[in-house]
C-alpha cells in the first residue's frame, strides 16, 4: 500500500488539534490507516546521503510521520487530503461539497480534441482552479501528489498523465492534437532551448526520471500535444510540460489537463487534484 511522508507538526496543525504519538496511532487505526514509521528530516537526509555523523547535516530536525494508506484512497496521498479526511472523521468538519461550474458556449476555456488523438491517447479531461494560493510547502505537496498519482492509479503514466499549468500565461481556447514528432517544437520544462519532439526523446534517454516514460509514445508515428490558441505548447503528454506555463509560487489560477487511455481513471485523477488544491 502507498506510504505518505508528512511533517508531524504541519499535519497536526492542519487537523486542528494536538495528539501524542500514541493518540495519533489510535486515530489512524480507527480511521483505517497506519502510522508506519516515525523518523526525522535529518535521518532521512543522512540515509539518502549515506552519512554517519549527524553534524554533517544542518537541516532542522523535523519529525516526519510515514503513514500507510489504502491503495484506493487517492485523496489521502498528500497532507492536505489526509488532514481533511481526519477532520471529517473526527467530526470537526463537515464533508466537503464542491460545485463544478459549467463552461458557457463561446468560452475561451474550451478544449478542442482532434480525431487523430484516438491513435495514441484518446481521452482528455480538464479543469480550472481559481484563486489558488501556494506557499513552498503547499507547492511541494502539490507536485508530490502528482508524482504519487502517476505511480499509483496512473500506472506510471500509461493510463493517465497529469499536466498542471499557470492559466494566466496561456490564451484559450485550447486544442489536443496528435502530430508527427518532427512537427512539434517547444521549450520543455526546466530547459531554455527549443527541441523538436523526436530530438527531445533522444535528449531524455539519459534523464533518470523521464527515460522510463519514453516507451509509451516514442514508437508512435504521432505524438499527443496540447496547444493554446497562440500555438504555445502546454505539454507533450505523458512526457513533459512546456516551460512557458510552468507553475510557480506566484500562480493563482491553475489549469489541469489529464490525458488518458482510461477515461474513468482520468476523471478520478482530475477530481483528486482539484480536491487537493481546494
Coordinates of C-alpha atoms in Angstrom, one line a residue:
X1 CA 0.0 0.0 0.0
X2 CA 1.2 3.6 -0.6
X3 CA 3.0 5.4 2.1
X4 CA 2.7 9.2 2.6
X5 CA 5.5 11.1 4.4
X6 CA 4.3 14.3 6.1
X7 CA 5.7 16.6 8.7
X8 CA 4.1 15.9 12.1
X9 CA 3.7 19.5 13.2
X10 CA 2.2 20.6 9.8
X11 CA -0.2 17.6 9.8
X12 CA -1.4 18.2 13.4
X13 CA -1.8 21.9 12.7
X14 CA -3.9 21.1 9.6
X15 CA -6.0 18.7 11.6
X16 CA -6.6 21.4 14.2
X17 CA -5.6 19.7 17.4
X18 CA -2.6 18.1 19.1
X19 CA -2.2 14.4 19.5
X20 CA 0.5 12.4 21.3
X21 CA 2.1 9.7 19.1
X22 CA 0.0 7.0 20.9
X23 CA -3.2 9.0 20.4
X24 CA -2.4 9.6 16.7
X25 CA -1.7 5.9 16.2
X26 CA -5.1 5.1 17.7
X27 CA -6.8 7.6 15.5
X28 CA -5.1 6.1 12.4
X29 CA -6.2 2.6 13.5
X30 CA -9.8 3.8 13.9
X31 CA -9.8 5.5 10.5
X32 CA -8.3 2.5 8.7
X33 CA -4.7 3.8 8.0
X34 CA -1.5 3.0 9.8
X35 CA 1.3 5.1 11.3
X36 CA 4.1 3.0 9.7
X37 CA 7.2 4.9 10.9
X38 CA 8.3 8.0 12.8
X39 CA 11.6 9.5 11.7
X40 CA 13.1 12.9 11.2
X41 CA 14.2 15.1 8.3
X42 CA 17.8 14.7 9.4
X43 CA 17.6 10.9 9.5
X44 CA 16.1 10.8 6.0
X45 CA 18.8 13.0 4.6
X46 CA 21.5 11.0 6.4
X47 CA 20.1 7.8 4.9
X48 CA 19.9 9.3 1.4
X49 CA 23.5 10.7 1.6
X50 CA 24.9 7.6 3.4
X51 CA 26.1 9.8 6.2
X52 CA 27.1 8.6 9.7
X53 CA 27.8 11.8 11.5
X54 CA 24.7 13.8 12.5
X55 CA 26.8 17.1 12.5
X56 CA 27.2 16.9 8.7
X57 CA 23.6 17.8 8.1
X58 CA 22.3 21.3 9.0
X59 CA 18.5 20.9 8.3
X60 CA 16.1 21.4 11.2
X61 CA 15.2 18.2 12.9
X62 CA 11.6 18.0 11.8
X63 CA 9.6 14.9 12.9
X64 CA 8.2 13.0 9.9
X65 CA 5.3 10.6 10.1
X66 CA 5.2 7.9 7.4
X67 CA 1.6 6.9 7.1
X68 CA 0.3 3.8 5.1
X69 CA -3.0 4.4 3.3
X70 CA -5.3 2.2 1.4
X71 CA -4.4 1.7 -2.3
X72 CA -7.7 3.1 -3.5
X73 CA -7.8 6.2 -1.3
X74 CA -6.0 8.5 -3.7
X75 CA -7.4 11.5 -1.8
X76 CA -5.1 10.6 1.1
X77 CA -1.8 10.8 -0.8
X78 CA -1.0 14.3 0.4
X79 CA -1.0 16.2 3.7
X80 CA -4.0 18.3 2.7
X81 CA -6.2 15.4 1.8
X82 CA -5.2 13.4 4.8
X83 CA -5.8 16.2 7.2
X84 CA -9.2 17.0 5.7
X85 CA -10.3 13.3 5.8
X86 CA -9.3 13.1 9.5
X87 CA -11.1 16.4 10.3
X88 CA -14.3 15.0 8.7
X89 CA -13.8 11.6 10.5
X90 CA -13.4 13.3 13.9
X91 CA -16.4 15.5 13.3
X92 CA -14.6 18.8 13.3
X93 CA -15.5 19.5 9.7
X94 CA -18.5 18.5 7.5
X95 CA -17.9 16.5 4.4
X96 CA -16.9 18.9 1.7
X97 CA -19.3 19.7 -1.2
X98 CA -17.8 21.1 -4.4
X99 CA -19.6 22.8 -7.2
X100 CA -18.4 22.3 -10.7
X101 CA -19.1 25.3 -12.9
X102 CA -20.1 24.5 -16.5
X103 CA -18.3 26.2 -19.4
X104 CA -20.7 28.6 -21.2
X105 CA -20.9 28.4 -25.0
X106 CA -18.2 30.5 -26.6
X107 CA -16.0 30.4 -23.6
X108 CA -12.2 30.7 -24.2
X109 CA -11.8 27.8 -21.8
X110 CA -12.7 25.1 -24.3
X111 CA -10.6 22.2 -25.3
X112 CA -10.9 21.1 -28.9
X113 CA -10.0 17.5 -29.4
X114 CA -8.7 16.4 -32.8
X115 CA -9.7 12.9 -34.1
X116 CA -6.1 11.9 -34.6
X117 CA -5.6 11.6 -30.9
X118 CA -7.6 8.3 -30.9
X119 CA -4.5 6.8 -32.5
X120 CA -2.3 7.3 -29.4
X121 CA -4.0 8.7 -26.3
X122 CA -7.8 9.2 -26.9
X123 CA -9.1 10.9 -23.8
X124 CA -8.5 14.3 -22.1
X125 CA -10.3 15.9 -19.2
X126 CA -9.6 19.4 -17.8
X127 CA -10.3 21.8 -15.0
X128 CA -9.6 25.3 -13.9
X129 CA -8.9 26.1 -10.3
X130 CA -9.2 29.8 -9.5
X131 CA -7.9 31.8 -6.5
X132 CA -5.2 29.2 -5.5
X133 CA -2.5 30.3 -3.0
X134 CA 0.8 28.5 -2.9
X135 CA 3.5 28.7 -0.3
X136 CA 6.6 26.5 -0.6
X137 CA 5.2 23.6 1.5
X138 CA 1.9 23.6 -0.4
X139 CA 3.6 23.8 -3.7
X140 CA 5.8 20.9 -2.9
X141 CA 2.8 18.9 -1.7
X142 CA 1.0 19.7 -5.0
X143 CA 3.9 18.4 -7.0
X144 CA 4.4 15.3 -4.8
X145 CA 0.7 14.4 -5.2
X146 CA 1.1 14.4 -8.9
X147 CA 4.1 12.0 -8.6
X148 CA 2.2 9.7 -6.3
X149 CA -0.8 9.6 -8.6
X150 CA 1.5 8.9 -11.5
X151 CA 3.0 5.9 -9.7
X152 CA -0.3 4.5 -8.5
X153 CA -3.7 5.0 -10.3
X154 CA -2.0 6.4 -13.4
X155 CA 0.2 3.2 -13.7
X156 CA 3.4 5.1 -14.4
X157 CA 1.6 7.5 -16.8
X158 CA 0.5 4.7 -19.1
X159 CA -3.2 5.1 -18.1
X160 CA -3.2 8.8 -17.2
X161 CA -0.7 11.7 -17.4
X162 CA -1.2 14.9 -15.4
X163 CA -0.3 18.3 -16.7
X164 CA -0.6 21.4 -14.5
X165 CA -0.2 25.0 -15.8
X166 CA -0.4 28.6 -14.8
X167 CA -3.5 29.6 -16.7
X168 CA -2.6 33.3 -16.7
X169 CA 0.3 32.6 -19.0
X170 CA -2.0 31.0 -21.7
X171 CA -4.7 32.0 -24.1
X172 CA -7.6 29.8 -24.8
X173 CA -9.3 28.0 -26.4
X174 CA -7.0 25.0 -26.3
X175 CA -6.5 22.1 -28.7
X176 CA -5.5 18.5 -28.1
X177 CA -3.8 17.1 -31.2
X178 CA -1.7 14.2 -32.4
X179 CA 1.1 15.2 -34.8
X180 CA 4.2 13.7 -36.4
X181 CA 7.1 14.4 -33.9
X182 CA 9.1 16.4 -36.4
X183 CA 6.2 18.9 -36.5
X184 CA 6.2 19.6 -32.7
X185 CA 8.7 22.2 -31.4
X186 CA 8.8 23.7 -27.9
X187 CA 10.9 24.6 -24.9
X188 CA 10.3 21.8 -22.3
X189 CA 10.1 22.4 -18.5
X190 CA 13.4 23.3 -16.9
X191 CA 15.1 23.9 -20.2
X192 CA 16.0 27.1 -22.1
X193 CA 16.1 26.0 -25.7
X194 CA 13.5 24.6 -28.1
X195 CA 13.5 21.0 -29.1
X196 CA 11.8 19.1 -31.8
X197 CA 9.8 16.3 -30.2
X198 CA 11.8 13.4 -31.8
X199 CA 15.0 15.1 -30.7
X200 CA 13.6 15.6 -27.3
X201 CA 13.1 11.8 -26.9
X202 CA 16.8 11.3 -27.6
X203 CA 17.6 14.0 -25.1
X204 CA 15.6 12.4 -22.3
X205 CA 17.1 8.9 -22.8
X206 CA 19.8 10.0 -20.3
X207 CA 17.3 11.5 -17.9
X208 CA 16.9 9.2 -14.8
X209 CA 13.3 10.3 -14.2
X210 CA 11.9 10.7 -17.6
X211 CA 13.5 8.0 -19.6
X212 CA 11.2 5.3 -18.2
X213 CA 8.2 7.0 -19.8
X214 CA 9.5 7.4 -23.3
X215 CA 8.4 4.0 -24.4
X216 CA 4.8 5.0 -24.1
X217 CA 4.8 7.1 -27.2
X218 CA 8.3 7.0 -28.8
X219 CA 7.4 4.4 -31.4
X220 CA 4.2 6.0 -32.5
X221 CA 4.0 7.9 -35.8
X222 CA 2.2 10.7 -34.0
X223 CA 2.7 12.2 -30.6
X224 CA 0.0 13.8 -28.4
X225 CA 0.4 17.5 -27.9
X226 CA -1.7 20.3 -26.3
X227 CA -1.7 23.9 -27.6
X228 CA -3.2 27.1 -26.7
X229 CA -4.7 29.5 -29.3
X230 CA -1.3 31.0 -29.9
X231 CA 0.2 27.6 -30.7
X232 CA 2.1 27.6 -27.4
X233 CA 2.7 24.0 -26.3
X234 CA 1.3 23.3 -22.9
X235 CA 2.6 19.7 -22.8
X236 CA 3.8 16.7 -24.7
X237 CA 1.9 14.0 -22.7
X238 CA 2.9 11.8 -21.0
X239 CA 6.5 13.0 -21.1
X240 CA 6.9 16.7 -20.2
X241 CA 5.2 20.0 -19.8
X242 CA 6.2 23.1 -21.7
X243 CA 8.3 25.7 -19.8
X244 CA 6.1 28.6 -20.8
X245 CA 3.2 27.7 -18.5
X246 CA 5.2 26.4 -15.5
X247 CA 3.5 26.8 -12.1
X248 CA 5.3 29.0 -9.6
X249 CA 4.6 30.2 -6.1
X250 CA 3.0 33.3 -7.7
X251 CA 0.5 31.2 -9.7
X252 CA -3.1 32.0 -8.7
X253 CA -5.2 30.2 -11.4
X254 CA -4.3 26.6 -12.2
X255 CA -5.2 24.8 -15.4
X256 CA -5.1 21.0 -15.1
X257 CA -5.3 18.6 -18.0
X258 CA -5.2 14.8 -17.8
X259 CA -4.7 12.8 -21.0
X260 CA -5.5 9.1 -20.8
X261 CA -6.2 5.7 -22.2
X262 CA -8.7 5.1 -19.4
X263 CA -11.4 7.8 -19.1
X264 CA -12.7 6.6 -15.7
X265 CA -9.3 6.9 -14.1
X266 CA -8.7 10.2 -15.8
X267 CA -11.8 11.6 -14.1
X268 CA -10.7 10.2 -10.7
X269 CA -7.3 11.8 -11.1
X270 CA -8.7 15.1 -12.1
X271 CA -11.1 15.2 -9.1
X272 CA -8.3 14.2 -6.8
X273 CA -6.1 17.0 -8.0
X274 CA -8.9 19.5 -7.6
X275 CA -9.8 18.2 -4.1
X276 CA -6.2 18.7 -3.0
X277 CA -6.0 22.4 -4.2
X278 CA -9.4 23.4 -3.0

